[in-house]
Short mmCIF file of C-alpha atoms and ligand atoms in Angstrom, two decimals:
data_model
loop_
_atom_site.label_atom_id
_atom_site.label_comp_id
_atom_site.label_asym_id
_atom_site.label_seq_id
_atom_site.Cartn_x
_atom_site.Cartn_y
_atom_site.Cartn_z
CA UNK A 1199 -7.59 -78.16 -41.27
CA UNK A 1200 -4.32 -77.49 -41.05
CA UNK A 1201 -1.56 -76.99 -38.44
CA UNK A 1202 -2.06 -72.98 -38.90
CA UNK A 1203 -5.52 -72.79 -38.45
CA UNK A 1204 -6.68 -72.87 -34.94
CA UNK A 1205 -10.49 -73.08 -35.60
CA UNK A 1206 -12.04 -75.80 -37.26
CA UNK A 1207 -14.80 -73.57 -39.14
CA UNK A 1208 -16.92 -76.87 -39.68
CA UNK A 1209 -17.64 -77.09 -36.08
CA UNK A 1210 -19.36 -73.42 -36.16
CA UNK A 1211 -22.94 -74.46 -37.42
CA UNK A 1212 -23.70 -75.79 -34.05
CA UNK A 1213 -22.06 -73.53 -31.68
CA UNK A 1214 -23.51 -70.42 -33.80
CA UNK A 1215 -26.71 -71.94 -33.69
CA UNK A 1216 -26.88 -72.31 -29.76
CA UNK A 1217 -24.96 -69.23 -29.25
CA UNK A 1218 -27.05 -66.96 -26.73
CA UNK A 1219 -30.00 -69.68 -26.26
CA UNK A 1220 -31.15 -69.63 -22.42
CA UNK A 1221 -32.23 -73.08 -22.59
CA UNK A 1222 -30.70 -74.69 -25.39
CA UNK A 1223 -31.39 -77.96 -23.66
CA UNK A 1224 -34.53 -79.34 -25.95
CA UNK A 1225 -32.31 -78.55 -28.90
CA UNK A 1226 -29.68 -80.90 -27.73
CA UNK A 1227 -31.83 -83.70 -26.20
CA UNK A 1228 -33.63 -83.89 -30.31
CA UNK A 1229 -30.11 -84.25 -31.53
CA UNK A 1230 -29.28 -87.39 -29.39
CA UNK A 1231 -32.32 -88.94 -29.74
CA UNK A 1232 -30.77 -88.60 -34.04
CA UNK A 1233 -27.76 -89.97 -32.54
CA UNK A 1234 -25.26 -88.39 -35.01
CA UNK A 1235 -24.81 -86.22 -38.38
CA UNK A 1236 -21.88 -86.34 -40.59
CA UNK A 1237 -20.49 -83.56 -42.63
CA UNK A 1238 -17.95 -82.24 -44.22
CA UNK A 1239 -14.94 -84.81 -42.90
CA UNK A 1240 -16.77 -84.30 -39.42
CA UNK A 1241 -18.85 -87.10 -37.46
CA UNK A 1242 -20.86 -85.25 -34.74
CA UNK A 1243 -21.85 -87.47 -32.33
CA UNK A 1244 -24.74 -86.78 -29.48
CA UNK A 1245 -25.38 -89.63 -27.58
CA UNK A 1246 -23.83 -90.52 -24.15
CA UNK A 1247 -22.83 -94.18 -25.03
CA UNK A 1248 -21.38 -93.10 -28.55
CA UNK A 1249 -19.13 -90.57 -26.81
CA UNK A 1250 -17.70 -93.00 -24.33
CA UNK A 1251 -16.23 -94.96 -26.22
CA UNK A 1252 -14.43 -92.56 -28.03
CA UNK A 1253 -13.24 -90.63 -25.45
CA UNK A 1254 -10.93 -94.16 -23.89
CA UNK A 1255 -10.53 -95.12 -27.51
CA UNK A 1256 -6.78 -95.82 -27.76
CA UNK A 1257 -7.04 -94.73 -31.89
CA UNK A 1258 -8.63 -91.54 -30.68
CA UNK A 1259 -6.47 -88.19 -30.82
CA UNK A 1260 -7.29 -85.71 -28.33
CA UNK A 1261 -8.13 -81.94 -29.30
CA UNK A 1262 -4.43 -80.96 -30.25
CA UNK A 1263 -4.59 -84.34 -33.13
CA UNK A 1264 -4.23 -81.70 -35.86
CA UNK A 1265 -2.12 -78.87 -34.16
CA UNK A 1266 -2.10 -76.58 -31.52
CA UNK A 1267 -4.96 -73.96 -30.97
CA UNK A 1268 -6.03 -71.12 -28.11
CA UNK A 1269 -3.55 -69.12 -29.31
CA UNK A 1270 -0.48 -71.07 -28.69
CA UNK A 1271 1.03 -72.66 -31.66
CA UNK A 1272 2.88 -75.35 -29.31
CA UNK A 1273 0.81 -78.27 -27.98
CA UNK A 1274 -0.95 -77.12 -24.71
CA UNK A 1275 0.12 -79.97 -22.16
CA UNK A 1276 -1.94 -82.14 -21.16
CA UNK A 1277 -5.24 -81.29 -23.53
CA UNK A 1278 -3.05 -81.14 -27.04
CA UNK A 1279 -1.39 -84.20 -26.72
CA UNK A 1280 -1.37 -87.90 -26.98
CA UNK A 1281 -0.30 -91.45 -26.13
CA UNK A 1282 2.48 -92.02 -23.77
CA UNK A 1283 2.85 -88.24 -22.96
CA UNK A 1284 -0.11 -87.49 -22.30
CA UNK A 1285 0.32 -90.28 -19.73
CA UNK A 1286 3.74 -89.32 -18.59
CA UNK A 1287 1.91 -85.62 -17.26
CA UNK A 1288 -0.72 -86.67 -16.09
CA UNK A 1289 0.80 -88.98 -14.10
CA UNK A 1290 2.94 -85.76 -12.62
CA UNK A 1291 -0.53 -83.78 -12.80
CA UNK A 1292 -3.21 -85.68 -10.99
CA UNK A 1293 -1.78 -85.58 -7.89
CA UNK A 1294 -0.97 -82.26 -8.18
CA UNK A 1295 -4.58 -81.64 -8.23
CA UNK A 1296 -5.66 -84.54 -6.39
CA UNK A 1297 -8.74 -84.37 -3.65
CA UNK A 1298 -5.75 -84.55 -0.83
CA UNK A 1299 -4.61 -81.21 -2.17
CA UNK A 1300 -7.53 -79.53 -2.75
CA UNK A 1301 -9.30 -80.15 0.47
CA UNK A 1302 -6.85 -77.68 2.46
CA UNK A 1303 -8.09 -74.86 -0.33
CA UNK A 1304 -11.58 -75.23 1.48
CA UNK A 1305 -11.51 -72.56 4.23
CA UNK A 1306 -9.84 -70.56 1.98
CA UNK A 1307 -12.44 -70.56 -0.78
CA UNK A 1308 -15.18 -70.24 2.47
CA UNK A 1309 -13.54 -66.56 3.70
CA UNK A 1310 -12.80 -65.14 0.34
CA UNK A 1311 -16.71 -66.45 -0.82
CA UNK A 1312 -17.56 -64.21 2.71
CA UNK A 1313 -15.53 -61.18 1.82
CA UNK A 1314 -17.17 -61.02 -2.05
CA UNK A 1315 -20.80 -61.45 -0.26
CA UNK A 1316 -20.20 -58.58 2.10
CA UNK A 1317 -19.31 -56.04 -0.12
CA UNK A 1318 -23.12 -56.26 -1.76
CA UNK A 1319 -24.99 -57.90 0.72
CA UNK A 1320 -26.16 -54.36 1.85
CA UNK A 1321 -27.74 -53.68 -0.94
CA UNK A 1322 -29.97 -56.32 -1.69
CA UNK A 1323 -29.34 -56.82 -5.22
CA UNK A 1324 -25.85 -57.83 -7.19
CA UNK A 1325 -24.91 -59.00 -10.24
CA UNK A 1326 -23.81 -62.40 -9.42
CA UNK A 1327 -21.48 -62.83 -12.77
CA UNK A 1328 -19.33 -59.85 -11.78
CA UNK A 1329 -19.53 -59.41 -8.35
CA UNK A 1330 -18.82 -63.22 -7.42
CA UNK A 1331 -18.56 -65.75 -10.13
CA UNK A 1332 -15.51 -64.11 -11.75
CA UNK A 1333 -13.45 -62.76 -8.95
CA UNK A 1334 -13.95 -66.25 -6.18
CA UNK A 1335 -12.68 -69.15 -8.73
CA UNK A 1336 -9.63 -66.43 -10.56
CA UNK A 1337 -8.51 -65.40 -7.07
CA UNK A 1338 -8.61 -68.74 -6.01
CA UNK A 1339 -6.73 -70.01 -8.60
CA UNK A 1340 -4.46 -67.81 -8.87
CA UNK A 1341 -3.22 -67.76 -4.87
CA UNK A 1342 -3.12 -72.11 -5.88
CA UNK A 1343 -0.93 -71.86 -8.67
CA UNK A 1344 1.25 -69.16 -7.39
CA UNK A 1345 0.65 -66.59 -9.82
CA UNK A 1346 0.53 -62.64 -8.49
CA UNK A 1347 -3.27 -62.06 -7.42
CA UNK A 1348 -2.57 -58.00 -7.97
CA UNK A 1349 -2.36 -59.58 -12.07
CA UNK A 1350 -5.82 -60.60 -11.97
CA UNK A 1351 -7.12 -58.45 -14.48
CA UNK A 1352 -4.14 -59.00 -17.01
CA UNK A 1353 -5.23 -63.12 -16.61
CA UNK A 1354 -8.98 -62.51 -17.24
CA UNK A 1355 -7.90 -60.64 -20.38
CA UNK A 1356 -6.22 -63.12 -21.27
CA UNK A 1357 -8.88 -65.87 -20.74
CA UNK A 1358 -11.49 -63.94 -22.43
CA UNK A 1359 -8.91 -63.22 -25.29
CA UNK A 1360 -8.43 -66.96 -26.20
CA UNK A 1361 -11.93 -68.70 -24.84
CA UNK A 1362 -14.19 -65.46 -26.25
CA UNK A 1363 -11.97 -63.90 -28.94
CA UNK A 1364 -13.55 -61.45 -30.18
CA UNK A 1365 -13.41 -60.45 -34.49
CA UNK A 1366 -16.38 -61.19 -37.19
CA UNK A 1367 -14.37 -63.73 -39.13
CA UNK A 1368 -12.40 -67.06 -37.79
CA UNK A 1369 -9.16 -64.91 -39.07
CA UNK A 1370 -10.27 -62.08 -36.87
CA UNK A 1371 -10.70 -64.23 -33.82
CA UNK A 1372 -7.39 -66.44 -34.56
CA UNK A 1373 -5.41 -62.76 -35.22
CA UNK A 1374 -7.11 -62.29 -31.45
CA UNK A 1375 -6.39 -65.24 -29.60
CA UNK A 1376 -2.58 -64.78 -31.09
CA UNK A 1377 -2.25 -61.22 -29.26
CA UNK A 1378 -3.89 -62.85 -25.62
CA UNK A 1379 -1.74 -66.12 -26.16
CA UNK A 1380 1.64 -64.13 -26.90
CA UNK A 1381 1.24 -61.85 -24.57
CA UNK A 1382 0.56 -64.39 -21.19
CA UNK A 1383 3.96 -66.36 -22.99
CA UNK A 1384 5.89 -62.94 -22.59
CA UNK A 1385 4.33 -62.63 -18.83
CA UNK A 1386 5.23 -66.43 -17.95
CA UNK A 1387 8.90 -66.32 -19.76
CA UNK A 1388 9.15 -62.71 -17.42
CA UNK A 1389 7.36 -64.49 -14.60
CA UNK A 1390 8.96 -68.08 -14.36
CA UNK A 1391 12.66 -66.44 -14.29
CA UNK A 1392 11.43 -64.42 -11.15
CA UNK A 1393 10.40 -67.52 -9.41
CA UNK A 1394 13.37 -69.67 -10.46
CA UNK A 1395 15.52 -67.01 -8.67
CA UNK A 1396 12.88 -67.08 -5.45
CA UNK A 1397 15.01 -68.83 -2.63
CA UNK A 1398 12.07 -68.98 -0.50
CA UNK A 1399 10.31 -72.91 0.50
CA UNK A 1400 6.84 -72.50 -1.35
CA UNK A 1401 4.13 -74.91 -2.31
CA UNK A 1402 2.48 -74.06 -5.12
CA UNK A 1403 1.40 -75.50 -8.13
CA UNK A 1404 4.51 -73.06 -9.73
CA UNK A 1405 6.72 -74.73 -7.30
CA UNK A 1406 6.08 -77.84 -6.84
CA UNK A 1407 6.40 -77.99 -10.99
CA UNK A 1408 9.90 -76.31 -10.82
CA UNK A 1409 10.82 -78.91 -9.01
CA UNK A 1410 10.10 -81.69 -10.37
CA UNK A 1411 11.69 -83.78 -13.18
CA UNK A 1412 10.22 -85.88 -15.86
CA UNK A 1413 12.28 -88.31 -17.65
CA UNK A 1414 14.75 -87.68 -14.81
CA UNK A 1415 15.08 -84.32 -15.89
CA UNK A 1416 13.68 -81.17 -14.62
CA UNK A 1417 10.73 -79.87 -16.76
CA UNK A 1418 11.88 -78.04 -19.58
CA UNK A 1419 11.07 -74.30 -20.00
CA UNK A 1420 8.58 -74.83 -23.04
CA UNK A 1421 6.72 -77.46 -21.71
CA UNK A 1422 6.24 -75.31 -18.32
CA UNK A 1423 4.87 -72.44 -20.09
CA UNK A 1424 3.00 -74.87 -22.43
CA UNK A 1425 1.54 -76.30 -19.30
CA UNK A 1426 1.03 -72.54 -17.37
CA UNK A 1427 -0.66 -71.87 -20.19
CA UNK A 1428 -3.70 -74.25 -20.45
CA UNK A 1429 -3.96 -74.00 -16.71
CA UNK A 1430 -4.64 -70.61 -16.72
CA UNK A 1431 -7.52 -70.49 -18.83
CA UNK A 1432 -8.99 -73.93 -17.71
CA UNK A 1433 -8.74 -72.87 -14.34
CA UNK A 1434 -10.48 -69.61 -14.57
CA UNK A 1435 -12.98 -69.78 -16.77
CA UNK A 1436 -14.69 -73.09 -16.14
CA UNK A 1437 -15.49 -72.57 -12.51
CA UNK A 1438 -17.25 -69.19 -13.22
CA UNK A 1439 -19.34 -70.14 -15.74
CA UNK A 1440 -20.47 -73.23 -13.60
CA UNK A 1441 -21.48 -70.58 -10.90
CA UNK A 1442 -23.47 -68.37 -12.86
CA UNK A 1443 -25.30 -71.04 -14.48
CA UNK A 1444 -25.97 -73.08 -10.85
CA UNK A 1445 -27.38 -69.72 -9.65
CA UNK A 1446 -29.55 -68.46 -12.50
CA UNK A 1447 -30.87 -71.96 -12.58
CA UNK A 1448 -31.44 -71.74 -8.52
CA UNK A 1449 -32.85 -68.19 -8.71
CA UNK A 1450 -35.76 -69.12 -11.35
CA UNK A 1451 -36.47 -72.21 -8.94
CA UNK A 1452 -36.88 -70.92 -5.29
CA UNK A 1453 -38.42 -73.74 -4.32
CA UNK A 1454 -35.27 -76.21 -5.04
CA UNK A 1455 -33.54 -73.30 -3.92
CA UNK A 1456 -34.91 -73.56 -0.24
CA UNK A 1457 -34.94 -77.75 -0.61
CA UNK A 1458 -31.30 -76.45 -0.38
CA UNK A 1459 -30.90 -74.01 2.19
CA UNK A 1460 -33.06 -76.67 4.58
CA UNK A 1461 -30.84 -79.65 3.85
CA UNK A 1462 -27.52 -79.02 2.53
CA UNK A 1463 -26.37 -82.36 2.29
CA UNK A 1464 -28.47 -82.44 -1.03
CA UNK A 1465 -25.46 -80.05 -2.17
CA UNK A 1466 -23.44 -82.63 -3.98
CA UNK A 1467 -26.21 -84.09 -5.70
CA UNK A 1468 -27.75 -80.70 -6.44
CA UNK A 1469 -24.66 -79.25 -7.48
CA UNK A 1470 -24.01 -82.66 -10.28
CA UNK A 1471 -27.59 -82.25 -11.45
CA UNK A 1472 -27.72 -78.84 -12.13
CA UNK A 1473 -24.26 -79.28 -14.23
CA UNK A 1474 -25.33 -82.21 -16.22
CA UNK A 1475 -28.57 -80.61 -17.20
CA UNK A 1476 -26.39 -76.95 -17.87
CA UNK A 1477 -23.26 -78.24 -19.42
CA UNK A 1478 -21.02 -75.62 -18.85
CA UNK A 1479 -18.20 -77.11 -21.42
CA UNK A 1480 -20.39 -77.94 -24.47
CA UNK A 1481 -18.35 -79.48 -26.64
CA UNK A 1482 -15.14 -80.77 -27.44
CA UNK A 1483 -12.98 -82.48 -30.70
CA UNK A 1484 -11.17 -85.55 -31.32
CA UNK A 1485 -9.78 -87.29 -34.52
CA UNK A 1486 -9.82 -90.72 -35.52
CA UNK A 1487 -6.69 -92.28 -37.02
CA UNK A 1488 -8.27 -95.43 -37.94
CA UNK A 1489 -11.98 -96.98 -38.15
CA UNK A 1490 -13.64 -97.47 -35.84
CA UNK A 1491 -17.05 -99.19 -35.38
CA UNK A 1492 -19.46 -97.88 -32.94
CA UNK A 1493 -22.37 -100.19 -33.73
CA UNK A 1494 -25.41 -99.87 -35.56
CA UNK A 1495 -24.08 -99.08 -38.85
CA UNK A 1496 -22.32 -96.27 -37.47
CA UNK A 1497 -18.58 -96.65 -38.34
CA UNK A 1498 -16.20 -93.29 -37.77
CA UNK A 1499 -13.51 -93.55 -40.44
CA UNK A 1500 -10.10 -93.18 -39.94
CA UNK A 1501 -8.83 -89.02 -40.67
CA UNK A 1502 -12.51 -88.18 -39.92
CA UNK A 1503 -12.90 -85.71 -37.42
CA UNK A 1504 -15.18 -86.01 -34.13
CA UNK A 1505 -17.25 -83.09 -32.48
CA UNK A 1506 -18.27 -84.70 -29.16
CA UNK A 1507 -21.19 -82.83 -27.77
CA UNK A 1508 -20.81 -83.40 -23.80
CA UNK A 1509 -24.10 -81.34 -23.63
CA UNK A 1510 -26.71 -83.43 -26.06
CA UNK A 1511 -24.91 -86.32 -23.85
CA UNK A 1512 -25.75 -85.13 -20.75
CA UNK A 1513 -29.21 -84.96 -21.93
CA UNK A 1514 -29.52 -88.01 -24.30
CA UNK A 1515 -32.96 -89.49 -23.82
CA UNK A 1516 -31.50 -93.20 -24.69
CA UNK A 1517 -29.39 -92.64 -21.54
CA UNK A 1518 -31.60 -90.87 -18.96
CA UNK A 1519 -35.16 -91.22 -18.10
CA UNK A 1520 -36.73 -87.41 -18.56
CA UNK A 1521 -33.56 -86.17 -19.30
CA UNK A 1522 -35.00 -82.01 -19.35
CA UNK A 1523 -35.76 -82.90 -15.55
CA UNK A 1524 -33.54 -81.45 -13.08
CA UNK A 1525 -33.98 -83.75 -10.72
CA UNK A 1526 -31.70 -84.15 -7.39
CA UNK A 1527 -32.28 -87.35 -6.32
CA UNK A 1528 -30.48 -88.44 -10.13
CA UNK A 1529 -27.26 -87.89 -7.93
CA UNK A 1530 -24.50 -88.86 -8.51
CA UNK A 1531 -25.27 -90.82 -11.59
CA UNK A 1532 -22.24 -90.24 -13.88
CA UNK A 1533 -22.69 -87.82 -16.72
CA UNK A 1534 -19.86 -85.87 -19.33
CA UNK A 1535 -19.40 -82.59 -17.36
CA UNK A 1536 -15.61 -82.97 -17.12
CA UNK A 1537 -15.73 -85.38 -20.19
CA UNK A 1538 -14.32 -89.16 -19.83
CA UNK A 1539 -11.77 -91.19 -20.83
CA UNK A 1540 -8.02 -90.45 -21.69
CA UNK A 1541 -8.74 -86.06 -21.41
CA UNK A 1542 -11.12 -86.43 -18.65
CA UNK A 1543 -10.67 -82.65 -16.49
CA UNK A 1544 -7.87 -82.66 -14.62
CA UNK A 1545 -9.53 -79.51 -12.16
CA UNK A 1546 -12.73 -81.57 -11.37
CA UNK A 1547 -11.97 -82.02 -8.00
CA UNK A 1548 -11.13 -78.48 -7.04
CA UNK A 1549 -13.86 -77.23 -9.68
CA UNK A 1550 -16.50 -79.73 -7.77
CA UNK A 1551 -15.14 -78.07 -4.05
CA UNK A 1552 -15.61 -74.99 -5.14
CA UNK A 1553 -18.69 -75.01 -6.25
CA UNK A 1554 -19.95 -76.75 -3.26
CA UNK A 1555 -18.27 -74.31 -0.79
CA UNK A 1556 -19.67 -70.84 -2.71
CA UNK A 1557 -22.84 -72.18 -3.02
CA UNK A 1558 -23.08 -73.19 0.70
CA UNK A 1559 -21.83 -69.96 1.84
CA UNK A 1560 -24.11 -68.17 -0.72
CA UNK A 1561 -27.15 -70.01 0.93
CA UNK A 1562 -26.05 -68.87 4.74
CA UNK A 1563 -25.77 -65.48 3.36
CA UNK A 1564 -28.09 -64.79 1.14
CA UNK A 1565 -30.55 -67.50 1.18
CA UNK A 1566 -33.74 -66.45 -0.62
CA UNK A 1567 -31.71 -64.85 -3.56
CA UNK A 1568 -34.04 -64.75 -6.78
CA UNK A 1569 -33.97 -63.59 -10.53
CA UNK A 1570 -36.94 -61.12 -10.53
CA UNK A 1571 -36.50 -60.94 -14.20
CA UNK A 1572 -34.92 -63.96 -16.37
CA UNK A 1573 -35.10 -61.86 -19.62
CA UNK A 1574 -32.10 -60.00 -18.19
CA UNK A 1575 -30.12 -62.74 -17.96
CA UNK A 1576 -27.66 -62.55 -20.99
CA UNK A 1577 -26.45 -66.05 -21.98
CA UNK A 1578 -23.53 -67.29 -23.96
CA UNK A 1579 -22.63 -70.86 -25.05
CA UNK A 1580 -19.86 -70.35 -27.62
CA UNK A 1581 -16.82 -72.38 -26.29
CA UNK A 1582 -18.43 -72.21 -22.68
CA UNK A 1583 -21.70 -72.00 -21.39
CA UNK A 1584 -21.84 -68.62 -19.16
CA UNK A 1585 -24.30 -66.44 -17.70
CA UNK A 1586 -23.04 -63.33 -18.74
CA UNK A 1587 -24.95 -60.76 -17.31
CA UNK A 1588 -26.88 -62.33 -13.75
CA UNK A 1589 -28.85 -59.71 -12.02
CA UNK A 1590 -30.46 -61.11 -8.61
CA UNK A 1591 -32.45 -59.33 -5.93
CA UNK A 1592 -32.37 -60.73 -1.63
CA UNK A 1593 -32.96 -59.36 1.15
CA UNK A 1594 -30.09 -56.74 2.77
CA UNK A 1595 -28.29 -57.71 5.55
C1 HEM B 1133 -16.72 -76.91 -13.40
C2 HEM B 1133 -15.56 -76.58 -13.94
C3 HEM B 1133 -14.91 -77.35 -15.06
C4 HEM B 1133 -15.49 -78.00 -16.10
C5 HEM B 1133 -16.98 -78.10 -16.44
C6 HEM B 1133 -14.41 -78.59 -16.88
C7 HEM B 1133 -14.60 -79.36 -18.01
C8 HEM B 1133 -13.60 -79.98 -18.73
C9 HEM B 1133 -13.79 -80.77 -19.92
C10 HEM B 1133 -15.14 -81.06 -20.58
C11 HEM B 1133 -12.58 -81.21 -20.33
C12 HEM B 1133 -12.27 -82.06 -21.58
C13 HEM B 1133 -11.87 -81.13 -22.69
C14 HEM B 1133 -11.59 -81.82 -24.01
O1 HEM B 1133 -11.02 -82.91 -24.02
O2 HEM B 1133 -11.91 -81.26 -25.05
C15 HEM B 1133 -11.58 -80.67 -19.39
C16 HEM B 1133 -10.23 -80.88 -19.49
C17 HEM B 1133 -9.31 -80.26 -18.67
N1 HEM B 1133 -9.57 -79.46 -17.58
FE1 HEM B 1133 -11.39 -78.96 -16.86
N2 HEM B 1133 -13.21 -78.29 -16.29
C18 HEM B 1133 -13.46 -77.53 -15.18
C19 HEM B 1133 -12.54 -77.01 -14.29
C20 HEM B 1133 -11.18 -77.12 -14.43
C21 HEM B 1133 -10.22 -76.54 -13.52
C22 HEM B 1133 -10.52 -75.72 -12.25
C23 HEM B 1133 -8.98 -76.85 -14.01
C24 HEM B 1133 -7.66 -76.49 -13.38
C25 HEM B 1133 -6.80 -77.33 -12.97
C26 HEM B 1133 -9.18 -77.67 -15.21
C27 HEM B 1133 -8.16 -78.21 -15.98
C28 HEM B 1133 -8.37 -79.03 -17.06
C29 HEM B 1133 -7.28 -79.60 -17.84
C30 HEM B 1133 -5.79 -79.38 -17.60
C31 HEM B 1133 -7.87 -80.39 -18.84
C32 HEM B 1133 -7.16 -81.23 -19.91
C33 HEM B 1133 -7.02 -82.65 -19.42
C34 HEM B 1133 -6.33 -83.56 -20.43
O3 HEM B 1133 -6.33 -83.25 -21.63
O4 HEM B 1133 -5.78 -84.59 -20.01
N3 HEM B 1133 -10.52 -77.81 -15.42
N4 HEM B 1133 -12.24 -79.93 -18.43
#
């Protein structure tokens, strides 16, 4: 691969061949119980242990080892880089997005989760993709980073252009992702100016970032946008498709379903398992720069490349007992939702509170929501695992 090509086309066999599964679960549970495959320059590893250690290994490059990608040709900051900067931002990231932070957000996320619920609860039926999972995490997100809510639609264009770029051929979708990624840099060059010249006390994540310095400096232009950048796609897509998969799970299992609207304190629990066994972010790459030796004859050589699949981890039988179980009282038994290691997710704890909160308030409202027919449900896995298209029938209120 090199530094122009955004795609690695080798990773494609497996992504095309889960593409609009509903369950590809079974699939992924074989492949860890195979533990790997190599092809092609690229080790793909399954299993939960095997992934580990990569993910802290200090010879391990992150996503961005061989160049940018998502449309952005500079290193996205903190997922495309390395070493001692990575550390130096996340070290001015984390508590950015620390649980302190978030936990203010809550009542928030509770009223806006109230005002989505009564625009359909009348009518006893919704599409919960559309009419919930897309517009509570983006407007969230948007009102916590500081970013003009009346722009939402421009920003889920521009998600959708670089997560789900559309085009028949990897040139296609790169040509694709270029137009979305260009055109958010021309919005945030436009956009950070504006706010630079903003007198007013604010505290935003755009804020607080203008004013702070790394280095003893204050953050330079590129790396702001390079950081805007990543943010705004991480932060709006993930969170949605977690939602829609959490409630087409729920709404083809009434009976867990109620376990929850009788007891939430299962929530947290509930909320982990159902993740673990969905996977929202499949998959991710790294890149080896020298050999390393993950035991049992399985040594990853240096300039190899590394698809880590956090979904055949999160359902490795060598890891869990009856892995295809969804099973609550697993917990909070750690698993590779948000990764590990050196790129572990830097939203997990907002992602994690706003789950919990829109499924609560979900539950109050509409509490014996169903999917009266799961062949309607329209799945996609490429890049992220997302319910596309999440009819469900309740009673009106
Ligand atoms: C349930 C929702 C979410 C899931 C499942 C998720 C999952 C992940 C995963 C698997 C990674 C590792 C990617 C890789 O290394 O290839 C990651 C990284 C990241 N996530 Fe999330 N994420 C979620 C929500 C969020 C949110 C709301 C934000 C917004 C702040 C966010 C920001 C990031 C960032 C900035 C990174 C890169 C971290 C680094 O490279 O050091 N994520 N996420």
């Amino acid at each position: 691969m090199t530094q122009a090509t955004k795609f690695d086309p080798r990773l494609a066999p497996i992504t095309q061949h889960v593409k609009s599964m509903a369950s590809p679960q079974a699939f992924y549970s074989e492949k860890a119980e195979q533990r790997f495959e190599r092809v092609n320059g690229v080790v793909t590893l399954y299993r939960f242990d095997d992934i580990i250690k990569i993910n802290r290994h200090p010879a391990i490059l992150g996503n961005g080892g061989q160049g940018g990608s998502f449309g952005n040709d500079n290193p996205l900051i903190p997922l495309e880089i390395d070493g001692e900067d990575h550390k130096k931002w996340r070290k001015l990231l984390d508590p950015i997005f620390g649980p302190k932070q978030m936990a203010p957000l809550e009542a928030q996320i509770r009223t806006l989760a109230g005002e989505l619920i009564d625009k359909f609860i009348s009518q006893g039926a919704a599409d919960l993709h559309d009419d919930f999972c897309v517009p509570l995490p983006s407007l969230t997100f948007l009102r916590l980073v500081g970013a003009p809510i009346e722009d939402l639609d421009f920003f889920i264009d521009f998600k959708n252009g670089v997560i789900h770029p559309e085009g028949d051929t990897v040139e296609e979708m790169e040509a694709n992702m270029a137009v979305a990624g260009g055109k958010l840099l021309e919005y945030f060059v436009k956009f950070l100016a504006e706010r630079r010249q903003d007198t007013e006390q604010k505290d935003d994540v755009i804020a607080v970032l203008l004013r702070s310095e790394v280095d003893g400096k204050p953050i330079e232009e590129l790396d702001l946008l390079n950081i805007m950048f990543l943010l705004m796609f991480a932060g709006l897509d993930t969170v949605t498709s977690s939602l829609s998969c959490i409630f087409a799970w729920l709404g083809q299992h009434p009976e867990e379903r109620d376990r929850l609207v009788a007891d939430r304190s299962l929530l947290p629990a509930a909320i982990e398992e159902i993740v673990r066994y969905e996977s929202p972010v499949p998959s991710g790459q790294r890149f080896a720069t020298e050999d390393i030796d993950l035991g049992d004859g399985l040594v990853i050589k240096a300039g190899e490349a590394i698809h880590a699949i956090w979904a055949a981890a999160n359902v490795d039988p060598t890891h869990y007992d009856n892995p295809l179980e969804v099973d609550f009282s697993r917990g909070r038994a750690p698993n590779m939702v948000f990764a590990s290691g050196t790129h572990r997710c830097l939203g997990s704890h907002l992602a994690r509170m706003e789950l919990r909160t829109a499924l609560d308030e979900i539950l109050n409202r509409i509490p014996d929501f169903t999917v009266p027919e799961p062949e309607k449900l329209v799945y996609d896995n490429v890049s992220v695992r997302t319910v596309t298209k999440l009819p469900v029938s309740f009673t009106a209120g």
